[in-house]
Amino acid sequence: MLQRLKRDIWMYVLIAPGVLYFLIFKYLPMWGVLIAFQDYQPFLGFLHSKWVGIANFKEFFISPDFMRLFANTLILSFLNLVLVFPIPVVVALMLNEIRVSLLKRGIQTMVYVPHFISMVVVTSMTYVFFTTGGGYINELVQNVTGHTIPFLTSVHWFRPIIIIQTVWQTTGWSTIIVLAALTGVNPELYEAAVVDGAGRWKQLWHITLPAIRSTIVILLILRLGHFLDNGFEQIYLMSNSLNRSVADVFDTYVYYIGLTNGEFSFATAVGLFKSVISIILVVGANKLAKRFGQEGIY
Amino acid sequence: MRKWNTPGGVIFDSFNYIILIAFALCTVLPFIYIIAGSFSTDQELQTRAFFLIPKTFSLDAYKYIFSNGALIKSIGVSIYITVVGTIVNLFFTMTMAYPLSRKTLWGRNRILGLVIFSMLFSGGMIPTYMVVKDLGLLNSYWSLMLPGAISAFNLIIVKNFFQELPQELEDAAKIDGCNEIGILWRIYLPLSKPIIATFALFYAVGHWNDFMGPLLYINDPQKWPLQVILRQVVELSQAATVSDTNRLDPNFVTPPAQTVKMATIAVGTIPILIVYPFLQKYFTKGVLLGSVKS
């Protein structure tokens, strides 16, 4: 062993910064999670703050915020899963049916663009289009109905707008992986199906979909791992005093309670609760995928 | 070959084309409208609802925003963070990926385990903030570069890429008296230019677009990058429409008009649209490399 260490000495010099990075910025915070079980006082520090067991968690679970946050987070996550997740698969299947390759590439080029645009720009564009103060969408609405709709400051419109933004921003990018899986389908299968008299729907149903099933399952598992992540930046940027009752999710709550109000321990407890549920979801989804005879992610 | 030109097929194709083209237009037209609007005047925006080419060409909005020192400064900050941050990302990612690509390295599996576990579980916002704070990085640009110096996902892709390179090159270099650092620098990095370009662009876009980092770690308005200033411009104008009581405030600043908002958005977006053609050349390859392994 010592010999190997000595032989690879330069390798360890190279790897040192990376390992230090993971220890400092990934593993120290994991250890810091312990303040969720403390009454952390910044002037006392981690070592001298009082341990309080699960008091922070209890306080969170019985607080009126808990149900509201839980509902908001779950509803947005659920909408993401049922409305946003299938769209890239459908778009990829549709793109795959286009034979004019110039058109196909042109459409792809256009739909990928929003992926590279910052959330600040996406939300700012939403403001410009939807504002009641001269936004184009609201001018249209006013021409048709005679009054404006407060899209940005209304409780009812918050979720639809978030979903539209997400579809707009993520669809193009997510199609790449599905399209890649589609190029792997053996063309002979289609020829055989045509000989057997299968139409395009039948081909889609019996050849294309089964061929990309494992890719979809993997994407689904990865998505479930982030089931409770509603995108901090997006929610933070879209929320305001008038829609906060539906906008607040775990991530934004952690920010407000922890960094704005300075309740570090309590906010960490909320964050930890979320992380633990997320892990359970990934592991569970992976197990389920394996039980149904699919490859998991590990 | 597959049969396409049955009557059903033609209807299918037409629908397919129409829906996809409509979707593509929905993603692109907002950008064009914003850019066209930014070169136009408020009067035109009010009278013509939607247009892609302004009739009254005007640079007033740009003159206005560039007369504002804070915005120009923030562009400088964003460029600095993007350039230095990307170099930091690449340095950390490459130097770690290379030893990890060597199966004979003692402790390799343990380190890989460490990396993969960090993808599953993280300390979260507050403990990470405390580490950054305890290191004295608050209000320093390092707080925007170091906490995200390596993306575990990218690291694993680069590691797998290095693993595929032929071992013989390295043996030859060793005989010529090269140590590992020399091998990485003279052989591996030149051979992996496409993948370095891919990740450089990904990391750079991430830095340019970063909003959460400065929100958490940079309190000094003098040091804010472009995205934060952009947010301010739009929020300021929005606040005015949310509550008119602001107008009674003696310190109230006239909210930027639509064209100014649009010009600011364009400034935040145009650099990305300029590098996009380069991005596009590489990113499909990069994502595919990733998806094959994931």
Coordinates of C-alpha atoms in Angstrom, one line a residue:
Chain A
M1 CA 0.0 0.0 0.0
L2 CA 2.7 2.4 1.0
Q3 CA 4.5 1.6 -2.2
R4 CA 1.3 2.5 -4.2
L5 CA 0.9 5.7 -2.3
K6 CA 4.5 6.6 -3.0
R7 CA 4.2 5.7 -6.7
D8 CA 1.0 7.8 -7.1
I9 CA 2.2 10.7 -5.0
W10 CA 1.5 13.2 -7.8
M11 CA -1.9 11.8 -8.3
Y12 CA -2.7 12.7 -4.7
V13 CA -1.3 16.2 -5.2
L14 CA -3.7 16.5 -8.1
I15 CA -6.8 15.1 -6.3
A16 CA -6.3 17.1 -3.1
P17 CA -8.1 20.3 -4.1
G18 CA -11.1 18.4 -5.3
V19 CA -11.3 16.2 -2.2
L20 CA -10.9 19.3 0.0
Y21 CA -13.7 20.9 -1.9
F22 CA -16.1 18.0 -1.2
L23 CA -15.1 17.9 2.4
I24 CA -15.5 21.6 3.0
F25 CA -18.5 22.5 0.9
K26 CA -20.4 19.3 0.9
Y27 CA -19.5 17.3 4.0
L28 CA -19.0 20.1 6.5
P29 CA -22.6 21.3 5.8
M30 CA -23.8 17.8 6.3
W31 CA -22.2 17.8 9.7
G32 CA -23.6 21.3 10.3
V33 CA -27.1 19.8 9.8
L34 CA -26.8 18.9 13.5
I35 CA -27.8 22.4 14.4
A36 CA -31.3 21.3 13.6
F37 CA -31.1 19.5 16.9
Q38 CA -29.7 22.6 18.7
D39 CA -30.9 25.9 19.9
Y40 CA -28.1 27.5 17.8
Q41 CA -26.8 30.8 19.0
P42 CA -24.3 32.5 16.6
F43 CA -22.3 34.0 19.5
L44 CA -22.1 30.6 21.3
G45 CA -21.2 28.8 18.1
F46 CA -21.8 25.2 17.2
L47 CA -19.8 23.7 20.1
H48 CA -21.5 25.6 22.9
S49 CA -25.1 25.9 21.7
K50 CA -27.7 24.0 23.7
W51 CA -28.9 20.6 22.4
V52 CA -32.7 20.5 22.2
G53 CA -33.3 17.1 20.6
I54 CA -36.2 17.2 18.2
A55 CA -37.9 20.3 19.6
N56 CA -37.4 22.2 16.3
F57 CA -39.1 19.5 14.3
K58 CA -42.0 19.3 16.8
E59 CA -42.4 23.1 16.6
F60 CA -42.4 23.0 12.8
F61 CA -44.9 20.1 12.6
I62 CA -47.4 21.8 14.9
S63 CA -47.0 25.2 13.4
P64 CA -49.8 26.5 11.1
D65 CA -47.1 27.0 8.4
F66 CA -46.5 23.3 8.1
M67 CA -49.7 22.3 6.4
R68 CA -49.6 25.3 4.1
L69 CA -46.0 24.7 3.0
F70 CA -46.6 21.0 2.7
A71 CA -49.6 21.5 0.5
N72 CA -48.0 24.2 -1.6
T73 CA -44.9 22.1 -2.2
L74 CA -46.8 18.9 -2.9
I75 CA -49.3 20.6 -5.3
L76 CA -46.5 22.3 -7.3
S77 CA -44.5 19.0 -7.4
F78 CA -47.5 17.0 -8.4
L79 CA -48.4 19.5 -11.2
N80 CA -44.8 19.3 -12.3
L81 CA -44.9 15.5 -12.5
V82 CA -48.2 15.1 -14.3
L83 CA -48.2 18.2 -16.5
V84 CA -44.5 19.0 -17.1
F85 CA -42.8 15.7 -17.1
P86 CA -44.7 14.0 -20.0
I87 CA -44.4 17.0 -22.4
P88 CA -40.8 16.5 -23.4
V89 CA -41.5 12.8 -24.2
V90 CA -44.4 13.8 -26.4
V91 CA -42.4 16.6 -28.1
A92 CA -39.6 14.2 -28.7
L93 CA -41.9 11.6 -30.2
M94 CA -43.4 14.3 -32.4
L95 CA -40.0 15.6 -33.5
N96 CA -39.0 12.1 -34.3
E97 CA -41.9 11.9 -36.9
I98 CA -40.5 14.9 -38.8
R99 CA -38.6 13.9 -41.9
V100 CA -37.5 17.2 -43.2
S101 CA -34.2 17.3 -41.3
L102 CA -33.7 21.0 -41.7
L103 CA -37.1 21.8 -40.1
K104 CA -36.4 19.3 -37.4
R105 CA -33.1 20.8 -36.5
G106 CA -34.6 24.3 -36.7
I107 CA -37.3 23.5 -34.3
Q108 CA -34.8 21.9 -31.9
T109 CA -32.5 24.9 -32.0
M110 CA -35.4 27.1 -31.1
V111 CA -36.9 25.1 -28.3
Y112 CA -33.5 24.6 -26.6
V113 CA -32.8 28.3 -26.2
P114 CA -34.7 29.0 -23.0
H115 CA -32.7 26.4 -21.1
F116 CA -29.7 28.8 -21.2
I117 CA -31.7 31.9 -20.1
S118 CA -31.5 32.9 -16.4
M119 CA -34.5 32.5 -14.1
V120 CA -34.3 36.3 -13.5
V121 CA -34.8 36.9 -17.2
V122 CA -37.6 34.3 -17.5
T123 CA -39.5 35.9 -14.6
S124 CA -38.7 39.4 -15.8
M125 CA -40.1 38.5 -19.2
T126 CA -43.2 37.1 -17.5
Y127 CA -43.6 40.4 -15.7
V128 CA -43.3 42.4 -18.9
F129 CA -45.9 40.3 -20.7
F130 CA -48.4 39.7 -17.9
T131 CA -48.3 43.0 -15.9
T132 CA -51.5 44.9 -15.7
G133 CA -49.5 48.0 -16.4
G134 CA -49.4 47.6 -20.2
G135 CA -48.3 44.0 -20.5
Y136 CA -49.1 42.5 -23.9
I137 CA -51.1 39.6 -22.6
N138 CA -53.2 41.9 -20.4
E139 CA -53.9 44.2 -23.3
L140 CA -55.2 41.2 -25.2
V141 CA -57.3 40.2 -22.3
Q142 CA -58.6 43.7 -22.0
N143 CA -59.6 43.9 -25.6
V144 CA -61.5 40.7 -25.3
T145 CA -63.1 41.0 -21.9
G146 CA -62.9 44.7 -21.1
H147 CA -60.9 44.3 -17.9
T148 CA -57.4 43.2 -16.9
I149 CA -56.4 40.1 -14.9
P150 CA -53.8 40.5 -12.1
F151 CA -51.8 37.5 -13.2
L152 CA -48.8 38.4 -11.1
T153 CA -50.5 39.3 -7.9
S154 CA -53.3 36.8 -7.7
V155 CA -53.5 33.6 -5.7
H156 CA -55.3 31.8 -8.6
W157 CA -52.8 32.5 -11.3
F158 CA -49.6 31.7 -9.4
R159 CA -49.5 28.0 -10.1
P160 CA -50.6 28.1 -13.8
I161 CA -47.9 30.8 -14.4
I162 CA -45.2 28.7 -12.7
I163 CA -46.1 25.7 -14.7
I164 CA -46.2 27.6 -18.0
Q165 CA -42.7 29.0 -17.2
T166 CA -41.4 25.6 -16.4
V167 CA -42.8 24.0 -19.6
W168 CA -41.4 26.9 -21.6
Q169 CA -38.0 26.7 -20.1
T170 CA -37.3 23.0 -19.7
T171 CA -39.1 21.2 -22.5
G172 CA -36.6 21.7 -25.2
W173 CA -33.7 20.6 -23.1
S174 CA -35.4 17.5 -21.7
T175 CA -36.3 16.3 -25.2
I176 CA -32.6 15.8 -26.0
I177 CA -32.3 12.7 -23.8
V178 CA -35.5 11.2 -25.1
L179 CA -34.5 11.9 -28.7
A180 CA -31.1 10.2 -28.1
A181 CA -33.0 7.1 -26.8
L182 CA -35.1 7.2 -29.9
T183 CA -32.2 7.1 -32.3
G184 CA -31.2 3.8 -30.7
V185 CA -34.4 2.1 -31.9
N186 CA -33.6 -0.6 -34.5
P187 CA -35.2 0.5 -37.8
E188 CA -35.7 -3.1 -38.8
L189 CA -38.4 -3.4 -36.2
Y190 CA -40.4 -0.8 -38.0
E191 CA -39.9 -2.5 -41.3
A192 CA -41.2 -5.8 -39.8
A193 CA -44.1 -4.0 -38.3
V194 CA -45.1 -2.4 -41.6
V195 CA -45.0 -5.8 -43.3
D196 CA -47.3 -7.0 -40.6
G197 CA -49.7 -4.1 -41.5
A198 CA -49.1 -1.9 -38.4
G199 CA -50.1 1.8 -38.9
R200 CA -48.2 4.7 -37.3
W201 CA -50.1 4.6 -34.1
K202 CA -49.5 0.9 -33.7
Q203 CA -45.8 1.4 -34.5
L204 CA -45.6 4.1 -31.8
W205 CA -47.4 2.0 -29.3
H206 CA -45.7 -1.4 -29.9
I207 CA -42.2 -0.4 -30.9
T208 CA -41.2 3.2 -30.0
L209 CA -42.7 3.4 -26.6
P210 CA -41.4 0.1 -25.3
A211 CA -37.9 1.0 -26.7
I212 CA -37.6 4.2 -24.7
R213 CA -39.4 2.8 -21.6
S214 CA -36.1 2.4 -19.6
T215 CA -35.0 5.9 -20.4
I216 CA -38.3 7.3 -19.2
V217 CA -38.1 5.3 -16.0
I218 CA -34.7 6.7 -15.3
L219 CA -35.8 10.3 -16.0
L220 CA -38.8 9.6 -13.7
I221 CA -36.6 8.4 -10.8
L222 CA -34.3 11.4 -11.2
R223 CA -37.3 13.7 -11.2
L224 CA -38.7 12.0 -8.1
G225 CA -35.4 12.7 -6.4
H226 CA -36.1 16.4 -6.9
F227 CA -39.8 16.0 -6.3
L228 CA -39.8 18.5 -3.4
D229 CA -37.5 20.9 -5.1
N230 CA -39.7 23.5 -6.6
G231 CA -36.9 25.6 -7.9
F232 CA -36.0 28.2 -5.2
E233 CA -35.1 31.0 -7.7
Q234 CA -38.3 30.7 -9.7
I235 CA -40.6 30.7 -6.7
Y236 CA -38.6 33.4 -4.9
L237 CA -38.7 35.6 -8.0
M238 CA -42.4 35.1 -8.7
S239 CA -43.7 35.5 -5.2
N240 CA -44.8 38.8 -3.7
S241 CA -46.9 39.9 -0.7
L242 CA -50.1 39.2 -2.5
N243 CA -49.6 35.6 -3.6
R244 CA -47.4 34.4 -0.7
S245 CA -50.1 32.1 0.7
V246 CA -49.8 29.8 -2.3
A247 CA -46.2 30.6 -3.2
D248 CA -44.3 29.7 -0.1
V249 CA -42.7 26.3 -0.4
F250 CA -40.1 24.6 1.8
D251 CA -37.1 26.1 0.0
T252 CA -38.3 29.7 0.2
Y253 CA -39.5 29.2 3.8
V254 CA -36.0 28.0 4.8
Y255 CA -34.6 31.2 3.2
Y256 CA -36.9 33.6 4.9
I257 CA -36.9 31.9 8.3
G258 CA -33.1 31.2 8.3
L259 CA -31.5 34.1 6.5
T260 CA -34.0 36.8 6.9
N261 CA -35.2 36.1 10.4
G262 CA -32.0 34.4 11.6
E263 CA -33.6 31.3 13.1
F264 CA -30.8 29.0 11.9
S265 CA -31.7 25.9 13.8
F266 CA -35.4 26.0 12.9
A267 CA -34.7 26.6 9.2
T268 CA -32.1 23.8 9.2
A269 CA -34.7 21.4 10.7
V270 CA -37.1 22.3 7.9
G271 CA -34.4 21.8 5.3
L272 CA -33.4 18.4 6.8
F273 CA -37.0 17.2 6.9
K274 CA -37.2 18.0 3.2
S275 CA -33.9 16.3 2.3
V276 CA -34.8 13.1 4.2
I277 CA -38.2 12.8 2.4
S278 CA -36.4 13.4 -0.9
I279 CA -33.9 10.5 -0.2
I280 CA -36.8 8.2 0.7
L281 CA -38.5 9.1 -2.6
V282 CA -35.4 8.3 -4.7
V283 CA -34.6 5.1 -2.9
G284 CA -38.3 4.0 -3.0
A285 CA -38.7 4.9 -6.7
N286 CA -35.5 3.0 -7.6
K287 CA -36.7 -0.1 -5.7
L288 CA -40.1 0.1 -7.4
A289 CA -38.4 0.4 -10.8
K290 CA -36.3 -2.6 -10.2
R291 CA -39.3 -4.6 -9.0
F292 CA -41.0 -3.9 -12.3
G293 CA -38.0 -5.3 -14.1
Q294 CA -36.5 -2.0 -15.1
E295 CA -32.9 -0.8 -14.6
G296 CA -32.6 1.6 -11.7
I297 CA -30.1 4.4 -11.5
Y298 CA -27.8 2.4 -9.2
Chain B
M1 CA -39.2 2.0 -45.2
R2 CA -42.0 3.3 -43.1
K3 CA -45.1 4.3 -45.0
W4 CA -46.0 8.0 -44.6
N5 CA -48.3 9.1 -47.4
T6 CA -51.5 7.4 -46.5
P7 CA -54.5 9.9 -45.9
G8 CA -54.2 9.3 -42.1
G9 CA -50.5 9.9 -42.3
V10 CA -51.0 13.3 -44.1
I11 CA -53.4 14.5 -41.4
F12 CA -51.1 13.2 -38.7
D13 CA -48.1 15.0 -40.3
S14 CA -50.0 18.3 -40.7
F15 CA -51.1 18.4 -37.0
N16 CA -47.6 17.4 -36.0
Y17 CA -45.9 20.2 -38.0
I18 CA -48.4 22.8 -36.9
I19 CA -48.2 22.0 -33.2
L20 CA -44.4 21.8 -33.2
I21 CA -43.9 25.0 -35.2
A22 CA -46.4 26.8 -32.9
F23 CA -44.4 25.6 -29.9
A24 CA -41.1 26.7 -31.4
L25 CA -42.5 30.1 -32.2
C26 CA -43.8 30.4 -28.6
T27 CA -40.3 29.9 -27.3
V28 CA -38.6 32.4 -29.7
L29 CA -41.1 35.2 -30.3
P30 CA -41.0 36.5 -26.7
F31 CA -37.3 37.1 -27.1
I32 CA -37.7 38.9 -30.4
Y33 CA -40.5 41.0 -29.0
I34 CA -38.4 42.0 -26.0
I35 CA -35.4 42.9 -28.2
A36 CA -37.6 44.8 -30.7
G37 CA -39.4 46.6 -27.9
S38 CA -36.1 47.6 -26.3
F39 CA -35.2 49.5 -29.5
S40 CA -38.6 51.1 -29.7
T41 CA -40.4 53.9 -27.8
D42 CA -43.0 53.6 -25.0
Q43 CA -45.5 55.3 -27.3
E44 CA -45.1 52.7 -29.9
L45 CA -45.4 49.9 -27.3
Q46 CA -48.7 51.4 -26.2
T47 CA -50.2 51.9 -29.6
R48 CA -49.0 48.8 -31.4
A49 CA -49.7 45.8 -29.3
F50 CA -47.3 43.2 -30.7
F51 CA -44.5 43.8 -33.2
L52 CA -41.3 42.2 -34.1
I53 CA -39.7 45.1 -36.0
P54 CA -40.0 48.6 -34.4
K55 CA -41.2 51.4 -36.6
T56 CA -39.7 54.1 -34.4
F57 CA -36.1 53.0 -33.9
S58 CA -34.8 54.5 -30.7
L59 CA -31.7 53.9 -28.5
D60 CA -33.2 55.9 -25.6
A61 CA -33.7 52.9 -23.4
Y62 CA -30.1 51.8 -23.8
K63 CA -28.8 55.4 -23.3
Y64 CA -30.9 55.5 -20.1
I65 CA -29.6 52.2 -18.6
F66 CA -26.0 52.8 -19.6
S67 CA -26.1 56.2 -18.0
N68 CA -26.6 54.3 -14.8
G69 CA -23.2 53.4 -13.2
A70 CA -24.6 50.5 -11.2
L71 CA -25.6 48.6 -14.3
I72 CA -22.3 49.0 -16.0
K73 CA -20.5 48.0 -12.9
S74 CA -22.7 44.9 -12.5
I75 CA -21.8 43.8 -16.0
G76 CA -18.2 44.0 -15.2
V77 CA -18.8 42.0 -12.0
S78 CA -20.7 39.4 -14.0
I79 CA -18.0 39.1 -16.6
Y80 CA -15.3 38.8 -13.8
I81 CA -17.3 36.1 -12.0
T82 CA -18.0 34.2 -15.2
V83 CA -14.4 34.2 -16.4
V84 CA -12.6 33.5 -13.1
G85 CA -15.4 31.2 -11.8
T86 CA -15.2 29.0 -14.9
I87 CA -11.5 28.7 -14.6
V88 CA -11.9 27.7 -11.0
N89 CA -14.6 25.1 -12.0
L90 CA -12.4 23.6 -14.7
F91 CA -9.3 23.5 -12.5
F92 CA -11.1 21.7 -9.8
T93 CA -13.0 19.3 -12.0
M94 CA -10.1 18.3 -14.3
T95 CA -7.5 17.8 -11.5
M96 CA -10.0 15.6 -9.6
A97 CA -11.3 13.7 -12.6
Y98 CA -7.9 12.6 -13.8
P99 CA -6.7 10.7 -10.7
L100 CA -10.2 9.2 -10.3
S101 CA -10.0 7.8 -13.8
R102 CA -7.1 5.6 -12.7
K103 CA -8.5 2.3 -11.4
T104 CA -5.2 1.5 -9.6
L105 CA -5.4 4.6 -7.4
W106 CA -5.6 3.6 -3.7
G107 CA -8.7 5.0 -2.1
R108 CA -10.4 5.7 -5.4
N109 CA -13.6 3.9 -4.6
R110 CA -13.9 5.6 -1.3
I111 CA -13.5 9.0 -2.9
L112 CA -16.0 8.2 -5.6
G113 CA -18.4 7.1 -2.9
L114 CA -18.0 10.4 -1.2
V115 CA -18.8 12.2 -4.5
I116 CA -21.9 10.1 -5.3
F117 CA -23.3 10.4 -1.8
S118 CA -23.1 14.2 -2.0
M119 CA -25.4 14.0 -5.0
L120 CA -28.0 12.2 -2.9
F121 CA -27.8 14.2 0.3
S122 CA -26.8 17.7 1.0
G123 CA -26.6 19.8 4.1
G124 CA -28.9 22.4 2.7
M125 CA -29.0 26.1 2.4
I126 CA -28.4 27.2 6.0
P127 CA -25.5 24.9 6.9
T128 CA -23.8 25.7 3.6
Y129 CA -24.3 29.4 4.3
M130 CA -22.7 29.0 7.8
V131 CA -19.7 27.3 6.3
V132 CA -19.3 30.1 3.7
K133 CA -19.7 32.7 6.5
D134 CA -17.2 30.9 8.8
L135 CA -14.7 30.9 6.1
G136 CA -15.1 34.7 5.9
L137 CA -16.3 34.5 2.3
L138 CA -19.4 36.6 2.7
N139 CA -19.4 39.6 0.4
S140 CA -16.4 38.1 -1.4
Y141 CA -16.7 36.9 -5.0
W142 CA -15.1 33.6 -3.9
S143 CA -18.5 32.9 -2.3
L144 CA -19.9 32.7 -5.8
M145 CA -17.1 30.5 -7.1
L146 CA -15.9 28.1 -4.4
P147 CA -19.2 26.6 -3.0
G148 CA -20.1 25.3 -6.5
A149 CA -16.5 24.7 -7.8
I150 CA -17.3 21.1 -8.8
S151 CA -20.5 19.7 -10.2
A152 CA -20.4 16.0 -9.1
F153 CA -22.4 15.1 -12.2
N154 CA -19.9 16.8 -14.6
L155 CA -17.0 15.3 -12.6
I156 CA -18.2 11.8 -13.2
I157 CA -18.7 12.4 -16.9
V158 CA -15.1 13.8 -17.3
K159 CA -13.8 10.9 -15.3
N160 CA -15.5 8.4 -17.6
F161 CA -14.1 10.3 -20.6
F162 CA -10.6 10.1 -19.3
Q163 CA -11.0 6.4 -18.6
E164 CA -11.7 5.8 -22.3
L165 CA -8.4 7.4 -23.4
P166 CA -5.7 4.8 -24.4
Q167 CA -3.4 3.9 -21.6
E168 CA -0.4 3.6 -24.0
L169 CA -0.1 7.3 -24.4
E170 CA 0.5 7.6 -20.7
D171 CA 3.0 4.8 -20.5
A172 CA 5.0 6.4 -23.4
A173 CA 5.0 9.8 -21.6
K174 CA 6.2 8.1 -18.4
I175 CA 9.1 6.6 -20.2
D176 CA 10.0 10.1 -21.5
G177 CA 10.2 11.2 -17.9
C178 CA 6.8 12.9 -17.5
N179 CA 5.1 12.9 -14.1
E180 CA 1.3 12.8 -13.7
I181 CA 0.9 16.5 -13.7
G182 CA 2.8 16.7 -16.9
I183 CA 0.7 13.9 -18.4
L184 CA -2.5 15.6 -17.5
W185 CA -1.3 19.0 -18.9
R186 CA 0.4 17.8 -22.1
I187 CA -1.6 14.7 -23.1
Y188 CA -5.0 14.4 -21.4
L189 CA -6.1 18.1 -21.6
P190 CA -5.2 18.6 -25.3
L191 CA -7.0 15.4 -26.1
S192 CA -10.2 16.4 -24.3
K193 CA -10.6 19.9 -25.8
P194 CA -14.2 19.2 -26.9
I195 CA -15.3 18.1 -23.5
I196 CA -13.5 21.0 -21.8
A197 CA -15.3 23.4 -24.2
T198 CA -18.6 21.8 -23.3
F199 CA -18.2 22.1 -19.6
A200 CA -16.6 25.5 -19.8
L201 CA -19.7 26.7 -21.6
F202 CA -22.0 25.0 -19.1
Y203 CA -20.2 26.4 -16.1
A204 CA -19.9 29.8 -17.7
V205 CA -23.7 30.0 -18.4
G206 CA -24.3 28.9 -14.8
H207 CA -22.1 31.8 -13.5
W208 CA -23.6 34.4 -15.8
N209 CA -27.2 33.3 -14.8
D210 CA -26.5 32.9 -11.1
F211 CA -29.0 34.8 -8.9
M212 CA -29.3 32.7 -5.8
G213 CA -25.5 32.9 -5.0
P214 CA -25.4 36.6 -4.8
L215 CA -28.8 36.7 -3.0
L216 CA -27.4 34.6 -0.2
Y217 CA -23.8 35.7 0.0
I218 CA -23.4 39.2 -1.4
N219 CA -25.0 41.9 0.8
D220 CA -23.0 44.8 -0.5
P221 CA -25.0 46.5 -3.4
Q222 CA -21.7 47.7 -4.9
K223 CA -20.8 44.1 -5.6
W224 CA -24.0 42.9 -7.1
P225 CA -23.8 41.1 -10.5
L226 CA -26.0 41.9 -13.4
Q227 CA -28.8 39.4 -12.6
V228 CA -29.5 41.0 -9.3
I229 CA -29.5 44.5 -10.8
L230 CA -31.8 43.3 -13.5
R231 CA -34.2 41.9 -10.9
Q232 CA -34.2 45.3 -9.2
V233 CA -35.1 47.2 -12.3
V234 CA -38.1 45.0 -13.0
E235 CA -39.1 44.7 -9.3
L236 CA -39.0 48.5 -8.9
S237 CA -41.4 49.0 -11.8
Q238 CA -43.6 46.2 -10.6
A239 CA -43.8 47.6 -7.0
A240 CA -45.2 50.8 -8.5
T241 CA -48.0 49.0 -10.1
V242 CA -48.7 46.8 -7.1
S243 CA -49.2 49.7 -4.8
D244 CA -49.7 53.3 -5.8
T245 CA -48.9 54.4 -2.2
N246 CA -45.3 54.3 -3.3
R247 CA -45.9 57.4 -5.3
L248 CA -46.5 59.4 -2.2
D249 CA -43.1 58.5 -0.9
P250 CA -40.8 61.5 -1.4
N251 CA -37.9 59.1 -2.2
F252 CA -39.9 57.5 -4.9
V253 CA -38.0 57.0 -8.2
T254 CA -40.0 57.1 -11.3
P255 CA -40.4 53.4 -12.3
P256 CA -38.6 52.5 -15.5
A257 CA -40.9 52.4 -18.5
Q258 CA -41.5 49.2 -20.5
T259 CA -38.7 49.9 -23.0
V260 CA -36.2 50.3 -20.2
K261 CA -37.3 47.0 -18.6
M262 CA -37.0 45.4 -22.0
A263 CA -33.5 46.8 -22.7
T264 CA -32.3 45.6 -19.3
I265 CA -33.7 42.1 -20.0
A266 CA -32.0 42.2 -23.4
V267 CA -28.6 43.1 -21.8
G268 CA -29.0 40.1 -19.4
T269 CA -29.8 37.8 -22.3
I270 CA -27.8 38.9 -25.4
P271 CA -24.5 37.4 -24.2
I272 CA -26.1 34.0 -23.9
L273 CA -27.7 34.3 -27.3
I274 CA -24.3 35.2 -28.7
V275 CA -22.6 32.1 -27.3
Y276 CA -25.6 30.0 -28.1
P277 CA -24.4 28.8 -31.5
F278 CA -21.1 27.7 -30.0
L279 CA -23.0 26.0 -27.1
Q280 CA -25.3 24.2 -29.5
K281 CA -22.4 22.7 -31.4
Y282 CA -21.2 21.0 -28.2
F283 CA -24.1 20.5 -25.8
T284 CA -25.9 17.7 -27.5
K285 CA -22.7 15.7 -27.3
G286 CA -22.1 16.7 -23.7
V287 CA -25.6 15.8 -22.6
L288 CA -25.5 12.5 -24.5
L289 CA -22.2 11.6 -22.8
G290 CA -24.0 12.2 -19.5
S291 CA -27.2 10.5 -20.3
V292 CA -25.5 7.3 -21.4
K293 CA -23.8 6.9 -18.1
S294 CA -26.6 8.2 -15.8

